[in-house]
Coordinates of C-alpha atoms (C1' of nucleotides) in Angstrom, one line a residue:
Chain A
X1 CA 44.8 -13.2 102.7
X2 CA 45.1 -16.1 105.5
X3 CA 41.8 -18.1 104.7
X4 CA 38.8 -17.2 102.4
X5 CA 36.7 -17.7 105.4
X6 CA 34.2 -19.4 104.1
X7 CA 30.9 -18.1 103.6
X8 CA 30.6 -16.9 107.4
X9 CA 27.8 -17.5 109.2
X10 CA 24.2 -17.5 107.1
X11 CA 22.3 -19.9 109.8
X12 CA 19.5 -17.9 108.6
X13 CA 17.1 -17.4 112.0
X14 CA 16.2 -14.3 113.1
X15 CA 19.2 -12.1 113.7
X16 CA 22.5 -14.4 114.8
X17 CA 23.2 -13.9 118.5
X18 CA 26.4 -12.5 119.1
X19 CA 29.4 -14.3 121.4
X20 CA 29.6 -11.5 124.1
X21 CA 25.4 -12.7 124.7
X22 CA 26.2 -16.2 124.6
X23 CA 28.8 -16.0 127.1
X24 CA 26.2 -14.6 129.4
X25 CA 22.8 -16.0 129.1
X26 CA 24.2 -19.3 131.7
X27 CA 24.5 -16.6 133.7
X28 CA 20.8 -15.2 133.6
X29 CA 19.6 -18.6 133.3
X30 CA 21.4 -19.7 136.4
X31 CA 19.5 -16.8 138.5
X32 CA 16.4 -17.5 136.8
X33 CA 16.6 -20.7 137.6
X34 CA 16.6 -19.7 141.1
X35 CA 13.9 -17.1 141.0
X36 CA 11.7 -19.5 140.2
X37 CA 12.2 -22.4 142.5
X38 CA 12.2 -19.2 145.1
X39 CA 8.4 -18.9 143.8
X40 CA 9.2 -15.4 141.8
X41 CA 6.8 -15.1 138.6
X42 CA 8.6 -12.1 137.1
X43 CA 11.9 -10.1 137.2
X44 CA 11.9 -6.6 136.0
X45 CA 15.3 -6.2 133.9
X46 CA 17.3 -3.9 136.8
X47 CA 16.3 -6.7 138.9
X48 CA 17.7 -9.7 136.8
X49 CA 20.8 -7.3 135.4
X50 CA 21.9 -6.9 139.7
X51 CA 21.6 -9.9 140.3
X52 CA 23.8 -11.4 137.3
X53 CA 26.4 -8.7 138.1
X54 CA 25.7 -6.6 134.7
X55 CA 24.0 -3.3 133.9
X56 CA 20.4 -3.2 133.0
X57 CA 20.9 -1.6 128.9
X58 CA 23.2 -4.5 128.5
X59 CA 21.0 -7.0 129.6
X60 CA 17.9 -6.1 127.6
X61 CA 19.9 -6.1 124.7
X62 CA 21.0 -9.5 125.4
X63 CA 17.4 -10.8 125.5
X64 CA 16.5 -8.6 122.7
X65 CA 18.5 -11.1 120.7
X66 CA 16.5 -13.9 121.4
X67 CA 13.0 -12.1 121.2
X68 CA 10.7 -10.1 122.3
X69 CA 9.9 -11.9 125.9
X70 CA 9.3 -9.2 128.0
X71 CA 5.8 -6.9 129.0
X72 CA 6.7 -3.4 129.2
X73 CA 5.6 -1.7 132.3
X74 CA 5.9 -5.1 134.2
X75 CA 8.6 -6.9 133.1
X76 CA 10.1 -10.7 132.5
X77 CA 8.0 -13.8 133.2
X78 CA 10.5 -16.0 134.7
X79 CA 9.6 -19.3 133.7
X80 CA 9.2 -18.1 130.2
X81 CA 12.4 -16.8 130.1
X82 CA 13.9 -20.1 131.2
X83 CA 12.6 -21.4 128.4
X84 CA 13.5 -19.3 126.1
X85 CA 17.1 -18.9 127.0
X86 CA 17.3 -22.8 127.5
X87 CA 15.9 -23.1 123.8
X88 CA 18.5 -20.7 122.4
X89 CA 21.6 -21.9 123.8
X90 CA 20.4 -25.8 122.9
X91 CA 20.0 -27.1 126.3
X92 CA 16.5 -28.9 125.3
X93 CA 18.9 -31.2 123.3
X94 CA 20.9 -34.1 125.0
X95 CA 24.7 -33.8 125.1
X96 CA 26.5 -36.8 126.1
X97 CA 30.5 -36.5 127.5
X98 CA 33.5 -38.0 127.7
X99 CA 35.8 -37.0 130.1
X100 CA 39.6 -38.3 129.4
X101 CA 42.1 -38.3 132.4
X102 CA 40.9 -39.4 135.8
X103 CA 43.6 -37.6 138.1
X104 CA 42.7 -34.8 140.6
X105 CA 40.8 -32.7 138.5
X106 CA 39.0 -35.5 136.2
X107 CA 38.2 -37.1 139.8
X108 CA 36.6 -33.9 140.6
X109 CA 34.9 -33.2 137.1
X110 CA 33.1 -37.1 137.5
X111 CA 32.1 -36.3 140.9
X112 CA 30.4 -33.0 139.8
X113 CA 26.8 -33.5 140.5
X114 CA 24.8 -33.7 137.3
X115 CA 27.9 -32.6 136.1
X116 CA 26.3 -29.4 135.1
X117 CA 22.5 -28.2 134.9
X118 CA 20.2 -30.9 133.0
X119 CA 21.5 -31.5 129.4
X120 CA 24.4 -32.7 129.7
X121 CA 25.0 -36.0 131.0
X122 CA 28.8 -37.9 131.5
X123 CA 28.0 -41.4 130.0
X124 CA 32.3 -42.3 130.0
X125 CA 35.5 -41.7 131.9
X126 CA 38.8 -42.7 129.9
X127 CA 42.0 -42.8 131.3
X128 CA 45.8 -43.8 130.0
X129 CA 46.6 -46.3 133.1
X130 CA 45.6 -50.0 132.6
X131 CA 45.6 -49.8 136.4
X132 CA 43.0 -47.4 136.8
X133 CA 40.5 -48.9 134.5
X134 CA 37.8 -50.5 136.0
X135 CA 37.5 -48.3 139.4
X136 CA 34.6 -46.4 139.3
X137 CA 34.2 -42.8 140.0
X138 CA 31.2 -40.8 140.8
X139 CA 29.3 -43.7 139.3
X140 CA 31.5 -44.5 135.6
X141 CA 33.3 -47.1 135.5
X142 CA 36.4 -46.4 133.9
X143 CA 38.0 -47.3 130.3
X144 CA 40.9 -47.5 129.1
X145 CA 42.2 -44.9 126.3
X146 CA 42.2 -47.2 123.8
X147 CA 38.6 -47.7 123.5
X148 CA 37.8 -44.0 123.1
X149 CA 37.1 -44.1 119.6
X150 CA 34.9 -47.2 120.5
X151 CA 32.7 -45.2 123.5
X152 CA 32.1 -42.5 121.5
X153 CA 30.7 -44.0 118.6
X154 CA 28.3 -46.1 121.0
X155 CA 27.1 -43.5 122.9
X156 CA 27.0 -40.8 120.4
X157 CA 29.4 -38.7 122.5
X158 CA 29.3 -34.7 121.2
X159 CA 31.4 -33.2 123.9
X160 CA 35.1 -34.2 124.5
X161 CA 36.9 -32.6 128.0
X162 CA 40.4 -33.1 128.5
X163 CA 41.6 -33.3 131.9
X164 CA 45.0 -35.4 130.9
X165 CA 48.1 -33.9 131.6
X166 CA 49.5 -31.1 129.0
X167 CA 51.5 -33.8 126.6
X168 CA 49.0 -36.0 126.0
X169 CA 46.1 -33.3 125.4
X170 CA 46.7 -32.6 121.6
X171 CA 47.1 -36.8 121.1
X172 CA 43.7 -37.0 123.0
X173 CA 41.9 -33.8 120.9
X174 CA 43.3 -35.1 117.9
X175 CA 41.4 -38.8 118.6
X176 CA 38.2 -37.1 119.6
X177 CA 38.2 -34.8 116.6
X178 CA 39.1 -37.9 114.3
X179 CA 36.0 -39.6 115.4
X180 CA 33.8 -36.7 114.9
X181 CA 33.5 -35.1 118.3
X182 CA 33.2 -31.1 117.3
X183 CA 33.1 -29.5 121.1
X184 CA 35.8 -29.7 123.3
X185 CA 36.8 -28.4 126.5
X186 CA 40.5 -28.2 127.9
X187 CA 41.7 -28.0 131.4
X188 CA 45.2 -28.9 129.9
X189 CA 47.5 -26.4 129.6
X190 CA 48.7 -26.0 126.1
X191 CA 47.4 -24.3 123.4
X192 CA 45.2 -27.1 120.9
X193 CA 45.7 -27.0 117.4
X194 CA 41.8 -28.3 115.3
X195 CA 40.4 -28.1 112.5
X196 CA 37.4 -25.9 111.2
X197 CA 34.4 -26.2 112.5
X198 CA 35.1 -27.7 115.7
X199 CA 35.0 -25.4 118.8
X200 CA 37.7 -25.3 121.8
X201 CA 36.9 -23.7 125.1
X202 CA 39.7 -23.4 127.6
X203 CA 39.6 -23.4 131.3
X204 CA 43.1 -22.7 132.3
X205 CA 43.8 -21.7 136.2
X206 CA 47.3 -20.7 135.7
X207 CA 46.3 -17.9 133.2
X208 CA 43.6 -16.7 135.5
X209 CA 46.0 -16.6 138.6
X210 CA 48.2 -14.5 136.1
X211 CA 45.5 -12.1 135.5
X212 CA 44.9 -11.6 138.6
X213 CA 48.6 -11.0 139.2
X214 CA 48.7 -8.3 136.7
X215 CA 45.8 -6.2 138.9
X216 CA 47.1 -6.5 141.8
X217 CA 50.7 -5.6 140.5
X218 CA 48.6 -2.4 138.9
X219 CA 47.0 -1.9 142.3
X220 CA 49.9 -1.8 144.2
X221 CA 51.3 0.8 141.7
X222 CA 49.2 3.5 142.1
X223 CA 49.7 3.6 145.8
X224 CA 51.6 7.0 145.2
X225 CA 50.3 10.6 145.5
X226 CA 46.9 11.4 146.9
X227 CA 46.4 8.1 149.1
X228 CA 43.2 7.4 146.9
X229 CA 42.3 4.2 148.0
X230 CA 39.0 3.2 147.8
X231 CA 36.9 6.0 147.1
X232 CA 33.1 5.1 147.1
X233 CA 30.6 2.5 146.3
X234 CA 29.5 -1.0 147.7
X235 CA 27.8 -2.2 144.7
X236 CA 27.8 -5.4 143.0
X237 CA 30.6 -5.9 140.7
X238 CA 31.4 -9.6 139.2
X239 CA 33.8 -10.1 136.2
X240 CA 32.8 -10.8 133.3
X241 CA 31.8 -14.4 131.7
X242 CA 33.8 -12.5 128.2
X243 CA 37.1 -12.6 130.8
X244 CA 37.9 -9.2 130.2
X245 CA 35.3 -6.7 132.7
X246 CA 35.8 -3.5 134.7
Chain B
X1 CA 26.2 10.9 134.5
X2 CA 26.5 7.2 136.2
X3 CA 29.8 8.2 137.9
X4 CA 32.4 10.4 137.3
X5 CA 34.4 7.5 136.6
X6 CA 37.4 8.4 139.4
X7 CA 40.2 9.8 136.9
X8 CA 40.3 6.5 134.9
X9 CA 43.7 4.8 134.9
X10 CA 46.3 7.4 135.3
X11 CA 49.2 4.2 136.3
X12 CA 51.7 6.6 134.5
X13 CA 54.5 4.3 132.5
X14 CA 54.0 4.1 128.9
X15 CA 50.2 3.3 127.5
X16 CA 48.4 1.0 129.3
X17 CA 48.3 -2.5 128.7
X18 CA 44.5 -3.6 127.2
X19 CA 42.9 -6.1 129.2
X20 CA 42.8 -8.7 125.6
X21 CA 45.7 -7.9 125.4
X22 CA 46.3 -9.6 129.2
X23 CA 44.3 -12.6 128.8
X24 CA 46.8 -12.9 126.2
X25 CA 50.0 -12.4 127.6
X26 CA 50.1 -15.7 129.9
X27 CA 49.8 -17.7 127.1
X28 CA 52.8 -15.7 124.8
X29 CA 54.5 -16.7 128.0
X30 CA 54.0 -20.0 128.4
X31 CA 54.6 -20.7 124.6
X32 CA 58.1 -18.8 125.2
X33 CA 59.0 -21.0 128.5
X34 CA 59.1 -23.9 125.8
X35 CA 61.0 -22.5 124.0
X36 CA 63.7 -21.6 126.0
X37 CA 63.6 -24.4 127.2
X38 CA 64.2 -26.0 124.2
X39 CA 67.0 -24.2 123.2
X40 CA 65.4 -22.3 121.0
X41 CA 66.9 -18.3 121.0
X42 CA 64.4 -16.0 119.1
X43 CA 61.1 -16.3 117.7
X44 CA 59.6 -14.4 114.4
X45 CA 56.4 -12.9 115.5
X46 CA 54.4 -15.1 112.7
X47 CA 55.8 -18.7 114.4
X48 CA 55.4 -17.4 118.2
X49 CA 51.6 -16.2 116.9
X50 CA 51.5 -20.0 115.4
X51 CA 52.0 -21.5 118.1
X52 CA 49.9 -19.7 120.8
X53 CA 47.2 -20.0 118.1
X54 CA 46.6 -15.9 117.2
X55 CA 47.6 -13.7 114.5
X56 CA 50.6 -12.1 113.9
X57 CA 49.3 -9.0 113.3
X58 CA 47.5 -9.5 117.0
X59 CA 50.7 -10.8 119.0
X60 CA 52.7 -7.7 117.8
X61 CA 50.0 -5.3 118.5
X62 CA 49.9 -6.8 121.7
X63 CA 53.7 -6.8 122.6
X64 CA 54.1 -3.2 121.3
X65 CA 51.9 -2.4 124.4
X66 CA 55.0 -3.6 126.6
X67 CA 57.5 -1.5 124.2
X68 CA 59.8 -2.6 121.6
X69 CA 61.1 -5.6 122.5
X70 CA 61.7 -7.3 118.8
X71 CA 64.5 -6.7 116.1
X72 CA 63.5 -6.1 112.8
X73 CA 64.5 -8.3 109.8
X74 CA 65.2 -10.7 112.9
X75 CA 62.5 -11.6 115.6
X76 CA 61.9 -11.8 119.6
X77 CA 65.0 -12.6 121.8
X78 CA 63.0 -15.7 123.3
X79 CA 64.5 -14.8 126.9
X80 CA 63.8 -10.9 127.2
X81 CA 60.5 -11.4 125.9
X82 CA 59.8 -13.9 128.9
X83 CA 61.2 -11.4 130.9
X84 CA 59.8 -8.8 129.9
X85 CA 56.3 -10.0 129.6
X86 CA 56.7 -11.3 133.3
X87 CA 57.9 -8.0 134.5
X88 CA 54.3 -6.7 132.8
X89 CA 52.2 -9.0 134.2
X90 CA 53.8 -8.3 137.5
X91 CA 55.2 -12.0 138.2
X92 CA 58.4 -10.9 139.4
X93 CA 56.6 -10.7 142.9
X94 CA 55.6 -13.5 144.8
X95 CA 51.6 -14.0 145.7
X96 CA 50.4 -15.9 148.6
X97 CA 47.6 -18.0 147.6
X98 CA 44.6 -18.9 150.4
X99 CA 42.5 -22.1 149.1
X100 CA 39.1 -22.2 150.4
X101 CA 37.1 -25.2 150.5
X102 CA 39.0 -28.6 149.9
X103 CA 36.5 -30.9 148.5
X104 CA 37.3 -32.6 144.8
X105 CA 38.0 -29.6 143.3
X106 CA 39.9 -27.8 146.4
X107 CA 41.7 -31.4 146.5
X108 CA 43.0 -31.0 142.8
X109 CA 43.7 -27.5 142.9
X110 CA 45.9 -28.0 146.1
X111 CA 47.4 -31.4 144.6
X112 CA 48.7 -28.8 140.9
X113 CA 51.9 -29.0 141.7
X114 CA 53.4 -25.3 141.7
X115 CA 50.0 -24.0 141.5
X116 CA 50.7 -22.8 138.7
X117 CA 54.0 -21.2 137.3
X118 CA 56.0 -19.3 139.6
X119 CA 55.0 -16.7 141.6
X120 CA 52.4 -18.2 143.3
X121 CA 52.3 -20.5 146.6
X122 CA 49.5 -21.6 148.0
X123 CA 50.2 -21.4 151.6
X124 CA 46.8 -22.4 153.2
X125 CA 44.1 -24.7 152.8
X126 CA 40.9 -23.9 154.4
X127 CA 37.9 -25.9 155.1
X128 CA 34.8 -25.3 156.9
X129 CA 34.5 -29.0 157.9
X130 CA 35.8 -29.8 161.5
X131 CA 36.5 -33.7 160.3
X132 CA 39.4 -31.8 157.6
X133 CA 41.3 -29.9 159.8
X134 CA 44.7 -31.6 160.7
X135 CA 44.7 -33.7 157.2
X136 CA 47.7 -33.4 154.4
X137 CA 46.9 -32.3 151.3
X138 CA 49.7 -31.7 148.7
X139 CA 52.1 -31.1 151.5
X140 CA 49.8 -28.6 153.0
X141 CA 48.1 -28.8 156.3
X142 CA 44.2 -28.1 156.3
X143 CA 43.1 -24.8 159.1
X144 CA 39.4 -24.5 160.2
X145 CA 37.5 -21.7 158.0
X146 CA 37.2 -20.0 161.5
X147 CA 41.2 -19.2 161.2
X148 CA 40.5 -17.5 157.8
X149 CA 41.3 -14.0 159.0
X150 CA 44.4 -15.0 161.1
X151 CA 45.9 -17.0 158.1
X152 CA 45.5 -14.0 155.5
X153 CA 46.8 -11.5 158.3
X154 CA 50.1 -13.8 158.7
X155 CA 51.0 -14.8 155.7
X156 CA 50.2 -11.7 154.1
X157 CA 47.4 -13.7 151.4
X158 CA 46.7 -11.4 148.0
X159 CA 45.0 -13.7 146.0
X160 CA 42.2 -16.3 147.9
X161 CA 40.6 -18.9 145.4
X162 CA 36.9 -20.2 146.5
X163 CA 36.3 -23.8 145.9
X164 CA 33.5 -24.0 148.1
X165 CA 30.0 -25.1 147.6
X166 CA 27.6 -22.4 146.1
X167 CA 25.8 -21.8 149.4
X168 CA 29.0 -20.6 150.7
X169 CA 30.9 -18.7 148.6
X170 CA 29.5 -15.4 149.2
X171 CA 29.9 -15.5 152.7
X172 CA 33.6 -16.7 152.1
X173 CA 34.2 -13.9 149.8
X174 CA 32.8 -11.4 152.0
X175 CA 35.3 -12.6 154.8
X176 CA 38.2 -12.5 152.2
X177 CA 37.5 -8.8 151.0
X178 CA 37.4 -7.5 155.0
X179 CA 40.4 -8.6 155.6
X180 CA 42.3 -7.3 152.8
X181 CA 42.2 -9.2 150.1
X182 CA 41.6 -7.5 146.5
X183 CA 41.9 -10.4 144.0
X184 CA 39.6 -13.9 144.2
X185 CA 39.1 -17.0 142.0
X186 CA 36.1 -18.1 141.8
X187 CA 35.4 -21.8 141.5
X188 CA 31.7 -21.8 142.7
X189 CA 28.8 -21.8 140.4
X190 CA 27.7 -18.2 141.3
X191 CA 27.4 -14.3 140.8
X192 CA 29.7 -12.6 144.0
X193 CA 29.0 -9.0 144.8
X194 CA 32.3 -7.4 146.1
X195 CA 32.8 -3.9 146.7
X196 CA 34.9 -1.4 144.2
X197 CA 38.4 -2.3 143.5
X198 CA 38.5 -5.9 144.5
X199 CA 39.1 -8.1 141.1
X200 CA 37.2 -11.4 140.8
X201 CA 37.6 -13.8 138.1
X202 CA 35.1 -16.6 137.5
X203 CA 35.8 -20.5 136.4
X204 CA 32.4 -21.9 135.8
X205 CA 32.7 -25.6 134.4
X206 CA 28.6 -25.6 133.3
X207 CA 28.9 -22.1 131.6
X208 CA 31.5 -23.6 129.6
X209 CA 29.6 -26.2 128.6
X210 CA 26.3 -24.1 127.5
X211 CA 28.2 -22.3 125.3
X212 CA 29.7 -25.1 123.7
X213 CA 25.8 -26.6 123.6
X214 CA 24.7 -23.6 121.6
X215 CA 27.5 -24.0 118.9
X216 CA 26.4 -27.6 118.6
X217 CA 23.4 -26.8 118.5
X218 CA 24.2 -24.5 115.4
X219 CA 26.2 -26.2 113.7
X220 CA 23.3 -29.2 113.4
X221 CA 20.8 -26.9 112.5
X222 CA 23.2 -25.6 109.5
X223 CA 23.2 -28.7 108.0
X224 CA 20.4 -28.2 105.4
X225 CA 21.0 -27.5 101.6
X226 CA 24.5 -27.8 100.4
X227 CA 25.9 -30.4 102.7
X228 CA 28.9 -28.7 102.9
X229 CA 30.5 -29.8 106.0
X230 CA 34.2 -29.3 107.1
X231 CA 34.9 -27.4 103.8
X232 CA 38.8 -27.0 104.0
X233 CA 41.7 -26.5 106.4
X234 CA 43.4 -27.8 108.9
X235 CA 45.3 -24.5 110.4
X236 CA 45.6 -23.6 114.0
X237 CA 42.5 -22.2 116.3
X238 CA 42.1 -22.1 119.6
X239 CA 39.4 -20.6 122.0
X240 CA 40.3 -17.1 122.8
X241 CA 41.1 -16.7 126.2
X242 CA 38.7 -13.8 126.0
X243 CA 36.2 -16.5 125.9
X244 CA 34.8 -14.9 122.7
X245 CA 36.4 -16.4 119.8
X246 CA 35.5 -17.6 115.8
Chain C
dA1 C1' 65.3 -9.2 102.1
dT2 C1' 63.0 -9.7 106.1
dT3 C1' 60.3 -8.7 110.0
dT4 C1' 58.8 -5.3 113.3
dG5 C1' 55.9 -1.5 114.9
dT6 C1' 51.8 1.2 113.9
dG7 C1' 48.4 4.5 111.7
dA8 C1' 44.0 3.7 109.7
dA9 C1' 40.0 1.0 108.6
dG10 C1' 36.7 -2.2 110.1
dG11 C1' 33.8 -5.0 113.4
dG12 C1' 31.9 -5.9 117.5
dT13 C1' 30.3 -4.6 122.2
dT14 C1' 28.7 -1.5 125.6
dT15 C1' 26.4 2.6 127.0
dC16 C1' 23.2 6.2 126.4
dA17 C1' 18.8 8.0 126.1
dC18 C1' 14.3 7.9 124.6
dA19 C1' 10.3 6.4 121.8
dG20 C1' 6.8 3.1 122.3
dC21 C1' 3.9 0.0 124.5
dG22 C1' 1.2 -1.9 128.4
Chain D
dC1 C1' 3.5 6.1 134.9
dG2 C1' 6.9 2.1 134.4
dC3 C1' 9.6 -0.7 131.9
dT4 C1' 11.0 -2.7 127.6
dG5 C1' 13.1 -2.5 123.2
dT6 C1' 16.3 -0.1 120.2
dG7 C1' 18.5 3.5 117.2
dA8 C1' 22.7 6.2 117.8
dA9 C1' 27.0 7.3 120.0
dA10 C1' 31.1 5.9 122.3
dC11 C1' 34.4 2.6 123.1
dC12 C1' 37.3 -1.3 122.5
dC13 C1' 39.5 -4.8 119.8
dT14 C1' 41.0 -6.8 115.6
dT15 C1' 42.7 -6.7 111.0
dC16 C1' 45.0 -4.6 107.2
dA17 C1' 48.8 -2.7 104.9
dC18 C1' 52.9 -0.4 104.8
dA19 C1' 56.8 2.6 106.3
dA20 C1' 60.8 2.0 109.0
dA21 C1' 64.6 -0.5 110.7
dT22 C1' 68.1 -3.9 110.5

DNA sequence: ATTTGTGAAGGGTTTCACAGCG
DNA sequence: CGCTGTGAAACCCTTCACAAAT
């Protein structure tokens, strides 16, 4: 018995969407997105599905989770299904950031345009050296560390990213957590200890270089017998937003 | 009947490893480097699993895919395990790395010292912008995306990481794949069709982010009756490198 | 006594295949 | 007739619980 768990999920709704969706509607939405500012009024779900990189089943099951938004026989109306994805993964809200660590990659984070698609919208950039507060980046001036708690309580921050080195990370997710922030997303290296309730997302390059390490290690392997090497097909393949595909 | 499905994995050895169970294995390993580096000579499976933020029940599942490595009534030997679970993930070889596109993010991702642990070197940056070519960046000179063929050809490249705009990346990739190589990073904010047998493995900042959004979202529309908000602990979590995790 | 390694049970996710609707 | 929406089957992953080893 680790943890009574709670009383799981009962959000209530109409039928909880799972992770494995979740991870994936950015995906359709991001192709939607551009089917309609290409001028395309529906998609059909084969079409959608090769164009996200995933079959067809999995994709209607995906949006079967959110509804039922499609006309059989035709297909998805795209701008309606923009909507409707946007709605269920919260993007008609507002979700202000903080972004702690200004070095390479918090440089690069600031400068991303819009940071993101609309909803999210970088309102601070924190760093630890008294020397680079006050230089502005990508339009944000910058703070120092020790007004953190103090930016987001004034701006109402709800999503913390930590782009420090990997000592200071669990200091820095410790702060944000202590002053309510419940979403965080780590470019650090290390593994962050949180409470309950408040959600971690990693981005980590080195484990994705490691990955890919292990496939082509695999590949190399089974250069043996027959000469096999590529046998057939052209067709799109993409991995998976879950991380683990083939 | 989709495809006869070649004749699956038939790598020989002993059981092959899950692909969890790989996303996994880089961070088991970087836990351990601490470790030894600190001294420290074996680890119980329960504090290794606390500390990369899993189960214990999980992490030895996931090692006995590599064989028996741990003593019983004792633990891990902290340096086979590193061993061994480099050997696994193939990290005894060395993997040229190509970086394509140095603009903020290219920048950072040139300036990560090491790269990442060892076994990788970046050994080329590549940008399509005549103004670049000739600059420095982390000790590394920048080649015009015309000599993108010549520079995979020569330094025998296995692993090329896109950091290009979105407009690009396709084309990139497609230039990547016909000369060889069969693993890519993917730092660019879109779907890439490659052919069968080349790996690709996706970073998407604004993904990340929606899917934080819709567990905000969530967890404000669950506050309703009870009021019951961060009900108890304060144990370990972490988001699963599986991306899928709660 | 302690901790690993693992069958077996339990969930979750994907794929199949087709009924149902436009 | 075409395409969606979905039960059912298959697959993968996680968790449990304990026998086996030191």
């Amino acid at each position: 018995m680790p943890v009574p768990r709670a009383a799981a999920s009962r959000t209530g709704r109409r039928g909880v969407i799972p992770e494995a969706t979740v991870a994936r509607l950015p995906v359709y939405l991001r192709v939607l997105t551009a089917l309609a500012e290409g001028g395309v009024g529906t998609v059909s779900s084969e079409g959608l599905a090769g164009m996200a990189g995933v079959g067809s089943a999995k994709l209607r099951k995906d949006l079967s989770h959110l509804g039922s938004y499609g006309t059989r026989g035709v297909g998805y109306d795209v701008d309606y299904l923009v909507y409707q994805i946007s709605r269920a993964l919260g993007l008609t809200q507002h979700y202000p950031v903080v972004i702690i660590g200004v070095g390479n990659l918090g440089h690069a984070l600031a400068n991303y345009a819009g940071f993101a698609t609309r909803g999210f919208q970088t309102v601070a950039l924190v760093d630890a050296d008294p020397r680079r507060v006050g230089e502005s980046v990508g339009g944000h001036e910058i703070h120092h560390l020790d007004d953190l708690e103090m930016l987001v309580k004034e701006h109402e921050i709800s999503i913390g990213v930590i782009a420090t080195p990997a000592t200071a990370a669990q200091d820095v997710c410790d702060r944000l957590v202590a002053c309510g922030v419940t979403s965080v997303l780590n470019f650090a290296p290390v593994v962050l200890a949180v409470p309950d309730g408040v959600e971690v997302r990693k981005v980590d390059l080195s484990i994705e270089l490691q990955i890919l390490a292990f496939h082509e290690q695999r590949k190399a392997a089974g250069v043996t017998a027959s000469g096999t090497a590529l046998p057939d097909g052209v067709r799109a393949a993409v991995a998976d937003p879950t991380g683990v595909a083939r």
